[in-house]
mmCIF file of C-alpha atoms in Angstrom:
data_model
loop_
_atom_site.group_PDB
_atom_site.id
_atom_site.type_symbol
_atom_site.label_atom_id
_atom_site.label_comp_id
_atom_site.label_asym_id
_atom_site.label_seq_id
_atom_site.Cartn_x
_atom_site.Cartn_y
_atom_site.Cartn_z
ATOM 1 C CA MET A 28 -20.140 13.039 -58.853
ATOM 2 C CA LYS A 29 -16.788 14.808 -58.686
ATOM 3 C CA ASN A 30 -18.107 16.993 -55.819
ATOM 4 C CA LEU A 31 -19.293 13.893 -53.935
ATOM 5 C CA LYS A 32 -15.791 12.355 -54.166
ATOM 6 C CA THR A 33 -14.223 15.603 -52.973
ATOM 7 C CA ILE A 34 -16.619 15.819 -50.016
ATOM 8 C CA ALA A 35 -16.014 12.170 -49.093
ATOM 9 C CA LEU A 36 -12.244 12.651 -49.263
ATOM 10 C CA THR A 37 -12.473 15.823 -47.142
ATOM 11 C CA LEU A 38 -14.592 14.053 -44.502
ATOM 12 C CA PHE A 39 -12.158 11.128 -44.421
ATOM 13 C CA VAL A 40 -9.154 13.436 -43.923
ATOM 14 C CA ALA A 41 -11.005 15.431 -41.237
ATOM 15 C CA ALA A 42 -12.034 12.259 -39.363
ATOM 16 C CA THR A 43 -8.498 10.883 -39.534
ATOM 17 C CA THR A 44 -7.097 14.165 -38.210
ATOM 18 C CA LEU A 45 -9.571 14.252 -35.309
ATOM 19 C CA THR A 46 -8.882 10.701 -34.194
ATOM 20 C CA ALA A 47 -5.127 11.107 -34.541
ATOM 21 C CA SER A 48 -5.007 14.297 -32.469
ATOM 22 C CA ALA A 49 -6.553 12.863 -29.265
ATOM 23 C CA GLN A 50 -4.338 10.324 -27.517
ATOM 24 C CA ASN A 51 -5.034 8.160 -24.490
ATOM 25 C CA LYS A 52 -1.965 7.219 -22.483
ATOM 26 C CA LYS A 53 -2.134 4.629 -19.725
ATOM 27 C CA ILE A 54 -0.195 5.251 -16.536
ATOM 28 C CA ASN A 55 2.361 2.716 -15.356
ATOM 29 C CA VAL A 56 0.664 1.415 -12.197
ATOM 30 C CA GLU A 57 3.858 -0.360 -11.100
ATOM 31 C CA LYS A 58 5.825 2.906 -10.962
ATOM 32 C CA SER A 59 3.010 5.280 -9.966
ATOM 33 C CA LYS A 60 1.535 5.931 -6.535
ATOM 34 C CA ILE A 61 -0.459 8.505 -4.629
ATOM 35 C CA THR A 62 1.189 10.227 -1.685
ATOM 36 C CA TRP A 63 -1.316 11.567 0.837
ATOM 37 C CA ILE A 64 -1.158 13.862 3.856
ATOM 38 C CA GLY A 65 -3.911 13.931 6.485
ATOM 39 C CA LYS A 66 -3.889 16.890 8.863
ATOM 40 C CA LYS A 67 -5.498 17.166 12.279
ATOM 41 C CA VAL A 68 -5.408 19.674 15.131
ATOM 42 C CA THR A 69 -2.573 17.835 16.906
ATOM 43 C CA GLY A 70 -0.425 17.101 13.844
ATOM 44 C CA GLN A 71 -0.510 15.158 10.617
ATOM 45 C CA HIS A 72 0.128 11.743 9.061
ATOM 46 C CA ASP A 73 1.231 10.728 5.591
ATOM 47 C CA GLY A 74 1.285 7.617 3.468
ATOM 48 C CA THR A 75 0.632 6.097 0.073
ATOM 49 C CA LEU A 76 -2.043 4.464 -2.090
ATOM 50 C CA ASN A 77 -1.625 2.361 -5.241
ATOM 51 C CA PHE A 78 -3.353 2.840 -8.575
ATOM 52 C CA SER A 79 -5.369 -0.027 -10.100
ATOM 53 C CA SER A 80 -5.436 1.706 -13.491
ATOM 54 C CA GLY A 81 -5.314 5.128 -15.060
ATOM 55 C CA THR A 82 -5.481 6.913 -18.382
ATOM 56 C CA LEU A 83 -4.570 10.467 -19.371
ATOM 57 C CA VAL A 84 -6.163 12.069 -22.442
ATOM 58 C CA PHE A 85 -3.989 14.413 -24.489
ATOM 59 C CA ASP A 86 -4.717 16.621 -27.462
ATOM 60 C CA GLY A 87 -1.256 16.953 -28.911
ATOM 61 C CA LYS A 88 0.863 17.925 -25.892
ATOM 62 C CA LYS A 89 -2.044 19.469 -23.972
ATOM 63 C CA LEU A 90 -3.694 17.459 -21.200
ATOM 64 C CA LYS A 91 -7.464 17.342 -21.803
ATOM 65 C CA GLY A 92 -8.748 14.839 -19.223
ATOM 66 C CA GLY A 93 -8.358 11.400 -17.771
ATOM 67 C CA SER A 94 -9.431 8.942 -15.126
ATOM 68 C CA PHE A 95 -7.819 6.938 -12.348
ATOM 69 C CA GLU A 96 -8.885 3.944 -10.325
ATOM 70 C CA VAL A 97 -7.294 3.643 -6.878
ATOM 71 C CA ASP A 98 -6.907 0.446 -4.843
ATOM 72 C CA MET A 99 -8.199 1.671 -1.476
ATOM 73 C CA THR A 100 -7.104 -1.553 0.257
ATOM 74 C CA SER A 101 -3.491 -0.530 -0.431
ATOM 75 C CA ILE A 102 -3.583 2.485 1.899
ATOM 76 C CA THR A 103 -0.487 2.605 4.082
ATOM 77 C CA VAL A 104 0.791 4.986 6.733
ATOM 78 C CA ALA A 105 4.428 5.996 6.193
ATOM 79 C CA ASP A 106 5.185 8.203 9.193
ATOM 80 C CA LEU A 107 4.465 5.598 11.899
ATOM 81 C CA GLN A 108 6.429 2.426 12.630
ATOM 82 C CA ALA A 109 5.015 -1.079 13.022
ATOM 83 C CA GLY A 110 3.957 -1.664 16.617
ATOM 84 C CA LYS A 111 3.851 2.093 17.301
ATOM 85 C CA GLY A 112 0.415 3.005 15.913
ATOM 86 C CA LYS A 113 0.893 2.184 12.220
ATOM 87 C CA GLU A 114 -1.487 -0.815 12.180
ATOM 88 C CA LYS A 115 -4.064 0.986 14.315
ATOM 89 C CA LEU A 116 -4.219 4.024 12.011
ATOM 90 C CA GLU A 117 -4.279 1.879 8.846
ATOM 91 C CA GLY A 118 -7.136 -0.152 10.336
ATOM 92 C CA HIS A 119 -8.998 3.038 11.215
ATOM 93 C CA LEU A 120 -8.579 4.421 7.677
ATOM 94 C CA LYS A 121 -9.828 1.129 6.158
ATOM 95 C CA ALA A 122 -12.802 0.864 8.571
ATOM 96 C CA ASP A 123 -16.393 1.893 7.824
ATOM 97 C CA ASP A 124 -16.059 5.131 9.801
ATOM 98 C CA PHE A 125 -13.469 6.342 7.283
ATOM 99 C CA PHE A 126 -13.071 4.816 3.765
ATOM 100 C CA GLY A 127 -14.948 1.516 4.301
ATOM 101 C CA VAL A 128 -12.661 -0.472 2.004
ATOM 102 C CA ASP A 129 -14.569 -3.732 2.581
ATOM 103 C CA LYS A 130 -17.510 -2.202 0.682
ATOM 104 C CA PHE A 131 -15.580 0.282 -1.443
ATOM 105 C CA ALA A 132 -12.318 -1.420 -2.442
ATOM 106 C CA THR A 133 -11.713 0.960 -5.332
ATOM 107 C CA SER A 134 -12.161 4.678 -5.811
ATOM 108 C CA THR A 135 -12.444 6.436 -9.160
ATOM 109 C CA LEU A 136 -11.461 9.959 -10.121
ATOM 110 C CA GLU A 137 -12.454 11.248 -13.540
ATOM 111 C CA PHE A 138 -11.640 14.693 -14.839
ATOM 112 C CA LYS A 139 -13.124 15.996 -18.057
ATOM 113 C CA THR A 140 -12.067 19.649 -18.050
ATOM 114 C CA ILE A 141 -8.583 21.038 -17.446
ATOM 115 C CA VAL A 142 -8.249 24.777 -16.856
ATOM 116 C CA ALA A 143 -4.894 26.550 -16.829
ATOM 117 C CA LYS A 144 -4.102 28.314 -13.575
ATOM 118 C CA ARG A 145 -3.964 32.056 -14.068
ATOM 119 C CA ARG A 146 -0.717 33.672 -12.954
ATOM 120 C CA ARG A 147 -1.011 36.614 -10.629
ATOM 121 C CA CYS A 148 0.692 39.930 -11.204
ATOM 122 C CA LEU A 149 3.575 40.398 -8.762
ATOM 123 C CA TYR A 150 2.983 44.125 -8.416
ATOM 124 C CA CYS A 151 -0.756 44.682 -8.088
ATOM 125 C CA TYR A 152 -2.127 41.146 -7.433
ATOM 126 C CA CYS A 153 -4.749 41.617 -10.133
#
């Protein structure tokens, strides 16, 4: 009976430690945005998109995963002015031949594995 209590207590402490170590943190969608750059042969354009929601998963201070939902209807072009191609390009990006936002108003990105980028040696590039 004493062993059963010890095992139960150990399992409880282990379960509490596991649930306490992984943290989900929601992004602030009011202060967060995606900045995009689209390149073509004759130049490039840039703009922004808004998040609908997003969560980052941490294990302590280490990022372990997360997911984001993007409001595709919010796509804007920043490098063109109104009346000088801005509306035309935004319409093209929202149309079916590009993102098709009428059918696909949101886009989701989920990442489950984070791998640290390996630094290269400055001398031998190994």
